[in-house]
Short mmCIF file of C-alpha atoms and ligand atoms in Angstrom, two decimals:
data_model
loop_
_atom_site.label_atom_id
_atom_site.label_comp_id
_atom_site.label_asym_id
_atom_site.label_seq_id
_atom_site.Cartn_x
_atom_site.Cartn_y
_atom_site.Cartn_z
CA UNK V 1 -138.24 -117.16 -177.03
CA UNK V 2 -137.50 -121.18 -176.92
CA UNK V 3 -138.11 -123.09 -180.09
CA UNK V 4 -141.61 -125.76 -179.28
CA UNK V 5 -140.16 -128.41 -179.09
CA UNK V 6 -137.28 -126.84 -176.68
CA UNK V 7 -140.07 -126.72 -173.72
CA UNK V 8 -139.27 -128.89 -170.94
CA UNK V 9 -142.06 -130.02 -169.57
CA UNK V 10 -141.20 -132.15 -166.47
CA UNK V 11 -143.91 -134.92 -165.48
CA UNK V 12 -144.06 -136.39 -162.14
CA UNK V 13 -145.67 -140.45 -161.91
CA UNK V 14 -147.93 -140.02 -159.19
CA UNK V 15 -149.73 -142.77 -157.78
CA UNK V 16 -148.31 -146.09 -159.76
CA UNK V 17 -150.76 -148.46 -158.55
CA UNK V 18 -153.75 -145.84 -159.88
CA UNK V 19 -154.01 -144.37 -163.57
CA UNK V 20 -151.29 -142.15 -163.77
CA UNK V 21 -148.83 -143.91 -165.85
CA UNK V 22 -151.00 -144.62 -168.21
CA UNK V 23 -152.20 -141.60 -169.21
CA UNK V 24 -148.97 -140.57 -169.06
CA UNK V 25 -147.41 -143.05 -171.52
CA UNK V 26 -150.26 -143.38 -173.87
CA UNK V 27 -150.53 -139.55 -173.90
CA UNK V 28 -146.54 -139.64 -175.16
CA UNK V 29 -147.00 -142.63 -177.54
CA UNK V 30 -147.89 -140.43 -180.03
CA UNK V 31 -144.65 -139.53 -181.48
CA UNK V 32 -145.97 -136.31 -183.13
CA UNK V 33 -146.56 -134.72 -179.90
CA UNK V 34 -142.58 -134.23 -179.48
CA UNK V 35 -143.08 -131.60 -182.06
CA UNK V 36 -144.73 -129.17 -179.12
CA UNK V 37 -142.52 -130.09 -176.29
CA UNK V 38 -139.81 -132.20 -174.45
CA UNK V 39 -140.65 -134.50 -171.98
CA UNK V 40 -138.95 -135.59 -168.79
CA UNK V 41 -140.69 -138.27 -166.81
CA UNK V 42 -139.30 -138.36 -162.98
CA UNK V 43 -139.61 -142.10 -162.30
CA UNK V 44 -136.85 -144.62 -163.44
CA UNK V 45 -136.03 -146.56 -166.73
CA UNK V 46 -137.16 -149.97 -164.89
CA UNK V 47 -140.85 -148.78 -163.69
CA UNK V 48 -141.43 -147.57 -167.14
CA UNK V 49 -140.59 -150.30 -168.61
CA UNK V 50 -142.72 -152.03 -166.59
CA UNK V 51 -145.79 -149.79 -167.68
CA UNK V 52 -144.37 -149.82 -171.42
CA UNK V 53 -145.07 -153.59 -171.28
CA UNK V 54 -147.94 -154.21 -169.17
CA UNK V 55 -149.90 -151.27 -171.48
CA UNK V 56 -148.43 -152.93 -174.39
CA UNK V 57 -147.46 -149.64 -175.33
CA UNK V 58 -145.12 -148.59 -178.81
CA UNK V 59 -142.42 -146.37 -177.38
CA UNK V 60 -138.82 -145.13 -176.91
CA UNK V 61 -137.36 -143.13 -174.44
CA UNK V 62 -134.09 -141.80 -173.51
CA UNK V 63 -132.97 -142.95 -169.91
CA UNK V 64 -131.21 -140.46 -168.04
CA UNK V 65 -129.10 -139.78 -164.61
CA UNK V 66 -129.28 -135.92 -164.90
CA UNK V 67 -130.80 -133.63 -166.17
CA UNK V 68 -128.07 -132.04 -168.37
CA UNK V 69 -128.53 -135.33 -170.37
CA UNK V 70 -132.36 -134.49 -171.61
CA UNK V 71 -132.34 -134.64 -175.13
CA UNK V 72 -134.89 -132.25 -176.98
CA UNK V 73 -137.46 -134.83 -179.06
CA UNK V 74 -136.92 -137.57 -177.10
CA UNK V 75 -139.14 -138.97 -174.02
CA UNK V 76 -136.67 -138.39 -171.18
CA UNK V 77 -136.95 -140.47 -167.96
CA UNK V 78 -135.13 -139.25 -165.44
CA UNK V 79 -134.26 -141.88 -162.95
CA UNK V 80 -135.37 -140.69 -159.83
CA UNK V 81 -134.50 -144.04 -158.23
CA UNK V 82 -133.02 -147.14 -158.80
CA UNK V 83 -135.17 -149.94 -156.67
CA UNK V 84 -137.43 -152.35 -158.41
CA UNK V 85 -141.41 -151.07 -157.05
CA UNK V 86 -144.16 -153.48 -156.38
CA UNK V 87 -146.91 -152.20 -158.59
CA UNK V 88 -150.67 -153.66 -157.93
CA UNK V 89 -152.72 -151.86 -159.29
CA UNK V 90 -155.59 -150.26 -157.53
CA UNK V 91 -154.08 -151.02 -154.05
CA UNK V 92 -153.74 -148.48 -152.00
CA UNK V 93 -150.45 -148.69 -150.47
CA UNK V 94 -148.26 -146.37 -148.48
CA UNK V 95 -144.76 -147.57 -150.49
CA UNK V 96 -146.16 -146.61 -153.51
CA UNK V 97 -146.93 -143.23 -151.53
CA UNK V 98 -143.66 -142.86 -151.08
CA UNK V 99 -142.37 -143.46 -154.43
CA UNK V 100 -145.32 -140.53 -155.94
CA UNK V 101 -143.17 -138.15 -153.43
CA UNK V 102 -140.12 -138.73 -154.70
CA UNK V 103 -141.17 -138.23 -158.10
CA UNK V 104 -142.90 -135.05 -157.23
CA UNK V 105 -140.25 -133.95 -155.00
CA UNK V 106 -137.18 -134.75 -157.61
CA UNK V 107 -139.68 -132.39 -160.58
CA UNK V 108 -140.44 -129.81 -158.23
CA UNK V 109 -136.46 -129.10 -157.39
CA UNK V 110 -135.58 -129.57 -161.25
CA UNK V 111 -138.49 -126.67 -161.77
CA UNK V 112 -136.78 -124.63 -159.05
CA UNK V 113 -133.91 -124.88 -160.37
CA UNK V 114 -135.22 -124.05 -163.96
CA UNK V 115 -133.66 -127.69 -165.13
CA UNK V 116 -137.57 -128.19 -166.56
CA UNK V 117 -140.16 -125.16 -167.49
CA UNK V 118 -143.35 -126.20 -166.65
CA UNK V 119 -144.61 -129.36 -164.61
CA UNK V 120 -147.91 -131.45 -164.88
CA UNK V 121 -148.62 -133.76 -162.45
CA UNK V 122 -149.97 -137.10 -162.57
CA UNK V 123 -153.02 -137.61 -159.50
CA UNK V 124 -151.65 -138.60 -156.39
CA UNK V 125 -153.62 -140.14 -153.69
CA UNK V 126 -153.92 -138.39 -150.57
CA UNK V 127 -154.06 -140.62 -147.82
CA UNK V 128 -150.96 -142.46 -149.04
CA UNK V 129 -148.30 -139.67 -149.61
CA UNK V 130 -148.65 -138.40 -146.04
CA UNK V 131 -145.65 -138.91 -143.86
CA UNK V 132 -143.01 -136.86 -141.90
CA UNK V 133 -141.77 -135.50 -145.23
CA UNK V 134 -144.85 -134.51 -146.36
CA UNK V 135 -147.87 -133.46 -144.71
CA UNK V 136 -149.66 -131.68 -147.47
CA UNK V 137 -153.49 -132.14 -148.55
CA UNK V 138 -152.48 -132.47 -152.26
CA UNK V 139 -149.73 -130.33 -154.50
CA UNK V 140 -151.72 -126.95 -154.20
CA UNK V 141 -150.38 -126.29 -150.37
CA UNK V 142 -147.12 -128.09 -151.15
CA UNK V 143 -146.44 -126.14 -153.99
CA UNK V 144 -147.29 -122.94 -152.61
CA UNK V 145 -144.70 -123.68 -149.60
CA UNK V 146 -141.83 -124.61 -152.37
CA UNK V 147 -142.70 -122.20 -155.10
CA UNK V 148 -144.11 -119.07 -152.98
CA UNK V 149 -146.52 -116.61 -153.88
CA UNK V 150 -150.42 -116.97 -153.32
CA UNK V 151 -151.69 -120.30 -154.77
CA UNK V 152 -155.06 -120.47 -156.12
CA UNK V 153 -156.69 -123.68 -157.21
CA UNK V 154 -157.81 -122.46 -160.56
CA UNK V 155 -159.62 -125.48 -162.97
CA UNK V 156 -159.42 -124.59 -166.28
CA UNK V 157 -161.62 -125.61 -169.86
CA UNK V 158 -161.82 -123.59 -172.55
CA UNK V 159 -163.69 -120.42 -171.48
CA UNK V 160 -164.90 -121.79 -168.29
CA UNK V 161 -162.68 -120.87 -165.18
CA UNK V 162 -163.45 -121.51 -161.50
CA UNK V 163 -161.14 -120.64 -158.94
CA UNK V 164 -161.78 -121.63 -155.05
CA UNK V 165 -161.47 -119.20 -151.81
CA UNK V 166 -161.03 -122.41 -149.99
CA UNK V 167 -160.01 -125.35 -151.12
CA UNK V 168 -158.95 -128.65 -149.76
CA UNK V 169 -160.44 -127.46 -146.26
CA UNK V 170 -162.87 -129.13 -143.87
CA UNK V 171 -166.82 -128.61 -144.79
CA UNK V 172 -166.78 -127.54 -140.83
CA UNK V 173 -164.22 -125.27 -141.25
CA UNK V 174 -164.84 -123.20 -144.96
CA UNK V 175 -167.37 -120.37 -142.97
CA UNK V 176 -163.97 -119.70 -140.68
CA UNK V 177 -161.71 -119.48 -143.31
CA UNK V 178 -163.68 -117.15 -145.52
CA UNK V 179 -162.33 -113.68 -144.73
CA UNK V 180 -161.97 -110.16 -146.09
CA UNK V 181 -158.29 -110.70 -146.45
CA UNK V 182 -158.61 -114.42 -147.85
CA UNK V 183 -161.34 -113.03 -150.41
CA UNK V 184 -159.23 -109.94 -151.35
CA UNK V 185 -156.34 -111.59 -152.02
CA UNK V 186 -157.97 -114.70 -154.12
CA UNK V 187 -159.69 -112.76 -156.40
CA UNK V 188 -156.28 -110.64 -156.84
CA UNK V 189 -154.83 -113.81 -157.82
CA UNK V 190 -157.36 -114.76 -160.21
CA UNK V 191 -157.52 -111.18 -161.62
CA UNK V 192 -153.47 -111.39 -162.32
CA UNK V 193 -153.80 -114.46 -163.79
CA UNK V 194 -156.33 -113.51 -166.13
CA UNK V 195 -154.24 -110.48 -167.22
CA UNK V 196 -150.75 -112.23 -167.52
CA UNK V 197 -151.41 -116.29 -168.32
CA UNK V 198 -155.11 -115.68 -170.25
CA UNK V 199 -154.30 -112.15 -171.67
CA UNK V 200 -157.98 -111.27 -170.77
CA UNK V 201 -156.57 -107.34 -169.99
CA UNK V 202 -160.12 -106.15 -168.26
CA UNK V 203 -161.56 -109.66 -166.72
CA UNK V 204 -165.04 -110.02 -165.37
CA UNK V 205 -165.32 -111.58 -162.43
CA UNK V 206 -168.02 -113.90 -160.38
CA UNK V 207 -168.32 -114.53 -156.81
CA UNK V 208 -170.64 -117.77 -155.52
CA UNK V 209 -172.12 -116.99 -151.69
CA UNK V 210 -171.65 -119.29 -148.88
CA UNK V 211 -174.93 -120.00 -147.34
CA UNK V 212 -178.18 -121.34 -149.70
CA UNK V 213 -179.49 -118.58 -151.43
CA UNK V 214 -176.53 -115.89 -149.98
CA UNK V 215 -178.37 -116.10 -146.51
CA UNK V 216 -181.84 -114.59 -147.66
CA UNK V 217 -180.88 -111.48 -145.72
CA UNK V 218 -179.77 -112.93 -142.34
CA UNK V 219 -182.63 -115.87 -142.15
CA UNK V 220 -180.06 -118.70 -143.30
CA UNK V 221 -176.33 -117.25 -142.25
CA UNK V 222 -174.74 -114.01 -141.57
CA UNK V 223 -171.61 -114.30 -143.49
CA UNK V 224 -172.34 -113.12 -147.12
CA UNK V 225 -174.13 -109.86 -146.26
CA UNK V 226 -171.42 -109.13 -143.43
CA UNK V 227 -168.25 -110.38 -144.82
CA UNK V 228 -168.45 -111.00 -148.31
CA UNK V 229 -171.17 -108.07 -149.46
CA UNK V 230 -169.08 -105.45 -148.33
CA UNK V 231 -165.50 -106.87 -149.42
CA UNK V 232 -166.95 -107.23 -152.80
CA UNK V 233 -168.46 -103.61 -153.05
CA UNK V 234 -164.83 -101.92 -151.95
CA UNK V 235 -162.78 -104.36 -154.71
CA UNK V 236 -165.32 -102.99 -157.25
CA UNK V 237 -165.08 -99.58 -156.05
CA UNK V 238 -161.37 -99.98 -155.98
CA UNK V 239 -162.11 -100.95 -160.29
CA UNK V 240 -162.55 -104.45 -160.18
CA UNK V 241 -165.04 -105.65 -162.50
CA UNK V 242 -165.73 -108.56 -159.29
CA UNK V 243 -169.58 -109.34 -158.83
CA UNK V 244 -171.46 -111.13 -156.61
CA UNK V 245 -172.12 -112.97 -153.90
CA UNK V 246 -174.51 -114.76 -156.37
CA UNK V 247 -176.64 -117.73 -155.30
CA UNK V 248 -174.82 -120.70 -156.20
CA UNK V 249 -177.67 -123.18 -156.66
CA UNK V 250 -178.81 -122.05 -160.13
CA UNK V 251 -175.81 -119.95 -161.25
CA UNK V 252 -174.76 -122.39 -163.86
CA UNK V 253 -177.73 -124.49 -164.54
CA UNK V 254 -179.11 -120.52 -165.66
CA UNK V 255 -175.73 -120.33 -167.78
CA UNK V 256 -174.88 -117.06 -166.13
CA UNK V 257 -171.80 -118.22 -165.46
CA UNK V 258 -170.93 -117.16 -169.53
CA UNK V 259 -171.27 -113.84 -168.33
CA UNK V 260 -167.92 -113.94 -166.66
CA UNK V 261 -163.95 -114.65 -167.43
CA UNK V 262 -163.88 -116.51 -164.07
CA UNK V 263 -166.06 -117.77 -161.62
CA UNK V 264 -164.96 -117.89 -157.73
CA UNK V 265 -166.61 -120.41 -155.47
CA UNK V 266 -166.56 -120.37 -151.85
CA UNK V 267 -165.45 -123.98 -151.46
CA UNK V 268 -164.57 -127.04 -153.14
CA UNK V 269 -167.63 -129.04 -153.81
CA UNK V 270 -169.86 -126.12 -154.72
CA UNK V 271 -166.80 -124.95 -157.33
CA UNK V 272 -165.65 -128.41 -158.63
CA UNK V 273 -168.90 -130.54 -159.13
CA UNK V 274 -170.19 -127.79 -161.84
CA UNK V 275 -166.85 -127.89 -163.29
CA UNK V 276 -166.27 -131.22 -163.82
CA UNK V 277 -170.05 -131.71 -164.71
CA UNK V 278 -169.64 -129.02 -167.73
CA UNK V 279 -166.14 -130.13 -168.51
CA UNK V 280 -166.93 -133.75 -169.68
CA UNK V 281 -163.46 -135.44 -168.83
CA UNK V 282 -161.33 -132.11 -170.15
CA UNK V 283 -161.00 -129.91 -167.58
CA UNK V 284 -157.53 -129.19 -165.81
CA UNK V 285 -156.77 -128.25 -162.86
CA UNK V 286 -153.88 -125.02 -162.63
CA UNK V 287 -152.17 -124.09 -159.70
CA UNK V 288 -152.52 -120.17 -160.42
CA UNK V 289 -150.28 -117.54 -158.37
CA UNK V 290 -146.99 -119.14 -158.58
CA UNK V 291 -143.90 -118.13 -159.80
CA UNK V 292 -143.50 -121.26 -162.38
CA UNK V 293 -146.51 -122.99 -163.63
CA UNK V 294 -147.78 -126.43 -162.48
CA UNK V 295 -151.13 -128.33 -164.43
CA UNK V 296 -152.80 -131.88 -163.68
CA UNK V 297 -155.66 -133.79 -164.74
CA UNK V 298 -158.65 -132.78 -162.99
CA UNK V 299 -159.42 -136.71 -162.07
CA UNK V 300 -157.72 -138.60 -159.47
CA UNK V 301 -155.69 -142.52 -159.15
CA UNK V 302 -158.95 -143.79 -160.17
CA UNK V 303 -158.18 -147.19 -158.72
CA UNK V 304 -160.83 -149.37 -159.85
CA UNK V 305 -160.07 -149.25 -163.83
CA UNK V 306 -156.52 -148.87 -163.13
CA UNK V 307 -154.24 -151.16 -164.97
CA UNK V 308 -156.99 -152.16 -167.05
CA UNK V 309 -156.22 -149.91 -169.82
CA UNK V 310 -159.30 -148.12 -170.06
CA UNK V 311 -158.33 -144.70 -168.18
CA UNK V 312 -159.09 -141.73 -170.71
CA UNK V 313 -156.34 -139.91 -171.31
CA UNK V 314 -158.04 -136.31 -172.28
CA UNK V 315 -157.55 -134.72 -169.37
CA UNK V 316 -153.85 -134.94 -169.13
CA UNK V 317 -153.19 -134.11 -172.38
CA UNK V 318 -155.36 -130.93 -171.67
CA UNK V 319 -152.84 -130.51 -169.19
CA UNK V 320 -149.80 -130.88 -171.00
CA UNK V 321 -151.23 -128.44 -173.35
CA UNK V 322 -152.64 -125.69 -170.82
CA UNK V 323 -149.21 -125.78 -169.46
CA UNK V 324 -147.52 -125.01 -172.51
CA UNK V 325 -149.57 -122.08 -173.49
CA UNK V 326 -149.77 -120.57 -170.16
CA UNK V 327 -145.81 -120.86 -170.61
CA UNK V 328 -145.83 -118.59 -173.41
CA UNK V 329 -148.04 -116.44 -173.05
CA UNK V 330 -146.16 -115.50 -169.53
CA UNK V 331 -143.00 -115.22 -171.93
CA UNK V 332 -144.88 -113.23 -173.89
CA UNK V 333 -146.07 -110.42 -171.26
CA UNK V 334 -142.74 -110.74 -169.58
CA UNK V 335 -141.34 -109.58 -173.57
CA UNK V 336 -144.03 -106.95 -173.79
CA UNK V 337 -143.21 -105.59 -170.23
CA UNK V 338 -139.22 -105.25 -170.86
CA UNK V 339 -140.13 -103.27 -174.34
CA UNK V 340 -143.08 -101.38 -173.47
CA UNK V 341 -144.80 -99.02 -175.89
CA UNK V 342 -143.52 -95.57 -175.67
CA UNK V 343 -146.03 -92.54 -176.85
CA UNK V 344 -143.98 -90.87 -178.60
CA UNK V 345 -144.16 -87.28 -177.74
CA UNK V 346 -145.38 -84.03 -179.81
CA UNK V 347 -142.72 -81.35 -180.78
CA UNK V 348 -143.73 -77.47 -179.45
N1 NAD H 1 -154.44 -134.14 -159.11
C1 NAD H 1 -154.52 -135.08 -158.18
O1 NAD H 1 -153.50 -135.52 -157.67
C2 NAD H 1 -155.88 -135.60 -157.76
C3 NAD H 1 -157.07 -135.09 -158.28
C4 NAD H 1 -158.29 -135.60 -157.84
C5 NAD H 1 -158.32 -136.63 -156.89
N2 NAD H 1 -157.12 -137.10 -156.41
C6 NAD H 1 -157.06 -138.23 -155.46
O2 NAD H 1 -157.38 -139.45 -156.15
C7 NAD H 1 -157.96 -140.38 -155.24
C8 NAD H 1 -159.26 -140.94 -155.80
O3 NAD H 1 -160.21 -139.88 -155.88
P1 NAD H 1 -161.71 -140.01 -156.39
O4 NAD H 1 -162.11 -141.45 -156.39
O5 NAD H 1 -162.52 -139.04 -155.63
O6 NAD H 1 -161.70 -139.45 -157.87
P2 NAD H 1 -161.19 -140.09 -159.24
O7 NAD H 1 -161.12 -138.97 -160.19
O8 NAD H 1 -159.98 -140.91 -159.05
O9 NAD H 1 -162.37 -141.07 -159.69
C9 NAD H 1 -163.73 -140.64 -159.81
C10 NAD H 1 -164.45 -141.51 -160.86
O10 NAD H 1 -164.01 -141.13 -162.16
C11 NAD H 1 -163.41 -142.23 -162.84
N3 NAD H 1 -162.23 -141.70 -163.56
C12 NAD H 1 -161.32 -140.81 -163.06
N4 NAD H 1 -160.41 -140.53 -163.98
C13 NAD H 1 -160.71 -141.24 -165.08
C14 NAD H 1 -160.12 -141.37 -166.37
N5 NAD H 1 -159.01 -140.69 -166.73
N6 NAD H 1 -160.70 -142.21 -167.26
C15 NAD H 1 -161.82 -142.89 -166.94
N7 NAD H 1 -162.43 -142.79 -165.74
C16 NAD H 1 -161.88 -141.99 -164.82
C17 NAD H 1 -163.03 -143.22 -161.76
O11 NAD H 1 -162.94 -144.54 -162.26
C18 NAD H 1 -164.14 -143.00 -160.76
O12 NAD H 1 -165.29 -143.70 -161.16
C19 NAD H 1 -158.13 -139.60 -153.92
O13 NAD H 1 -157.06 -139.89 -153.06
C20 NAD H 1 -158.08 -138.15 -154.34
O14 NAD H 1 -157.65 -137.31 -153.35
C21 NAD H 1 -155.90 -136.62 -156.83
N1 4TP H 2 -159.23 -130.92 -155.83
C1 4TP H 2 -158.44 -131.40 -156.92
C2 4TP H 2 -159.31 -132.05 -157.95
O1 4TP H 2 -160.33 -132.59 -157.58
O2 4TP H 2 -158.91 -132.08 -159.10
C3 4TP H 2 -157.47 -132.45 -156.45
O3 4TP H 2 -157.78 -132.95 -155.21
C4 4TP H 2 -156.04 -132.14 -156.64
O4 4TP H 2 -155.55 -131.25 -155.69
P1 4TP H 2 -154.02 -130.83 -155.76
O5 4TP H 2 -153.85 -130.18 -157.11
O6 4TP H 2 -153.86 -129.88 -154.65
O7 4TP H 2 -153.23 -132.07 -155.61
#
């Protein structure tokens, strides 16, 4: 397995009139953080300069033009581009848009290629990265269509995990969405990821209903006695240890939610306000299901204390650091799977 500080973990700038290279840079200032990892920012040597200076900020870095140049130890920035951008911060403004996708584009090919390990991602903002090149809700979808496999939204602090069914989908739409199939294969992906990036080998799962009070038996909604009840009851009798639907109004405020390695909520809101409530400014958000691993902050471009040098940085480094353990402990099962114990057999 790679030495620490051998870890490549590829950032991309997100949004640069919002928060992102801030937490990015002061998160890296500390030199004793190159100890646990190598970075490589995609952006160019000219816009972090820019940041360096207007941050006031008391670092080096190691300009590069590919990516056979990182140096291990070093802040890396990869120039991803050469023009001089227009930072204001806390406008929202489609150029900038453009330049967050080409940072996220240029890290997610380098972690395709295997040129980086892991990548965190700084927030982008939604309504500005849209265009013909990318028509994407946020880097879940996107990253699901690049990397493959079944992407989960999975937000991540400490011992409390909550993974969506649906995620960056319409209030109108979430009853529509929610199907046996969708539900099956979600809490497969959380179970998996349990197992192989948590090494929780038997995990205990939660379920959250989708109608107030999981319909009160038909008066308020049909859809968690007919779709999710029954989907539930065939995982578990398949050996799932899944649960639920449970009533999501007082699940956590009861701390029930302990109970359970992961939590499953039927849409965003009812998922993410708990989480980010309970998580005081730490939690991450993990795209689970994919074949390489990508982290963020769980906070977006935050545009109204951005460039004011007041954005906490907790959350990314959270992020950085989420990334890098569920990077070896995948190394790890991958190791145990190759070599796995043999019984050994008795002699008649
Ligand atoms: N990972 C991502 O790319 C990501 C995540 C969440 C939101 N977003 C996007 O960001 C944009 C703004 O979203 P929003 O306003 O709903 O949420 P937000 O997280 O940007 O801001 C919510 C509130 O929290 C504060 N805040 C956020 N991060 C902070 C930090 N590090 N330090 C101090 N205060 C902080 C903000 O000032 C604001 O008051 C939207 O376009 C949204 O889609 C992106
Ligand atoms: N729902 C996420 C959050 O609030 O943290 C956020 O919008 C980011 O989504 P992507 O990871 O899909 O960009």
């Amino acid at each position: 397995m790679r030495k620490a500080e051998n870890v490549i973990v590829g950032i991309s700038i997100g949004d640069l009139n919002g928060i992102g290279g801030e937490i990015v840079l002061k998160t890296l200032e500390d030199v004793r953080i190159l100890e646990f990892f190598t970075p490589v920012i995609f952006a160019s040597v000219k816009t972090i300069t820019f940041l360096k200076t207007h941050f006031e900020l008391d670092i080096n870095f190691n300009g590069i033009n590919s990516l056979d140049q990182i140096i291990t130890g070093k802040i890396n920035v990869f120039n991803v581009w050469n023009d001089r951008v227009n930072i204001n911060f806390g406008q929202e403004d489609p150029v900038i848009g453009e330049f967050a996708i080409k940072s996220l584009f240029a890290a997610t090919k380098a972690l395709k290629e295997d040129a980086i390990d892991v990548l965190v991602t700084a927030p982008i903002n939604k309504h500005t990265i849209q265009s013909e090149d990318f028509k994407f809700p946020g880097h879940t979808d996107y990253l699901a269509q690049e990397l493959g496999g079944d992407s989960l939204m999975f937000m991540i602090c400490n011992e409390l995990r909550v993974g969506l069914l649906t995620d960056h989908v319409p209030v109108k739409d979430i009853a529509s969405h929610i199907t046996p199939e969708l539900i099956e294969s979600k809490v497969n992906t959380v179970y998996k990821s349990l197992q192989k990036d948590f090494n929780i080998r038997r995990p205990k799962i939660a379920v959250l209903g989708i109608n107030p009070h999981t319909g009160d038996n038909g008066v308020i909604g049909n859809e968690d006695d007919e779709i999710m009840r029954p989907t539930l009851k065939a995982l578990n009798e398949k050996g799932k240890l899944v649960y639920g639907p449970y009533a999501a109004d007082s699940f956590f405020g009861s701390g029930n939610y302990k109970n359970f390695d992961a939590i499953i909520a039927s849409y965003h809101d009812q998922g993410l306000i708990p989480f980010k409530t309970l998580s005081f400014g730490n939690g991450v958000n993990y795209t689970a299901g994919l074949s390489k691993i990508r982290t963020s902050p769980d906070h977006g471009t935050a545009f109204e204390i951005a460039g004011k040098g007041e954005a906490n940085i907790n959350s990314f480094k959270e992020a950085v650091f989420l990334a890098l353990k569920l990077y070896h402990n995948r190394m790890e099962n991958a190791e145990l799977a190759k070599n796995p114990l043999v019984t050994p057999q008795k002699k008649i």
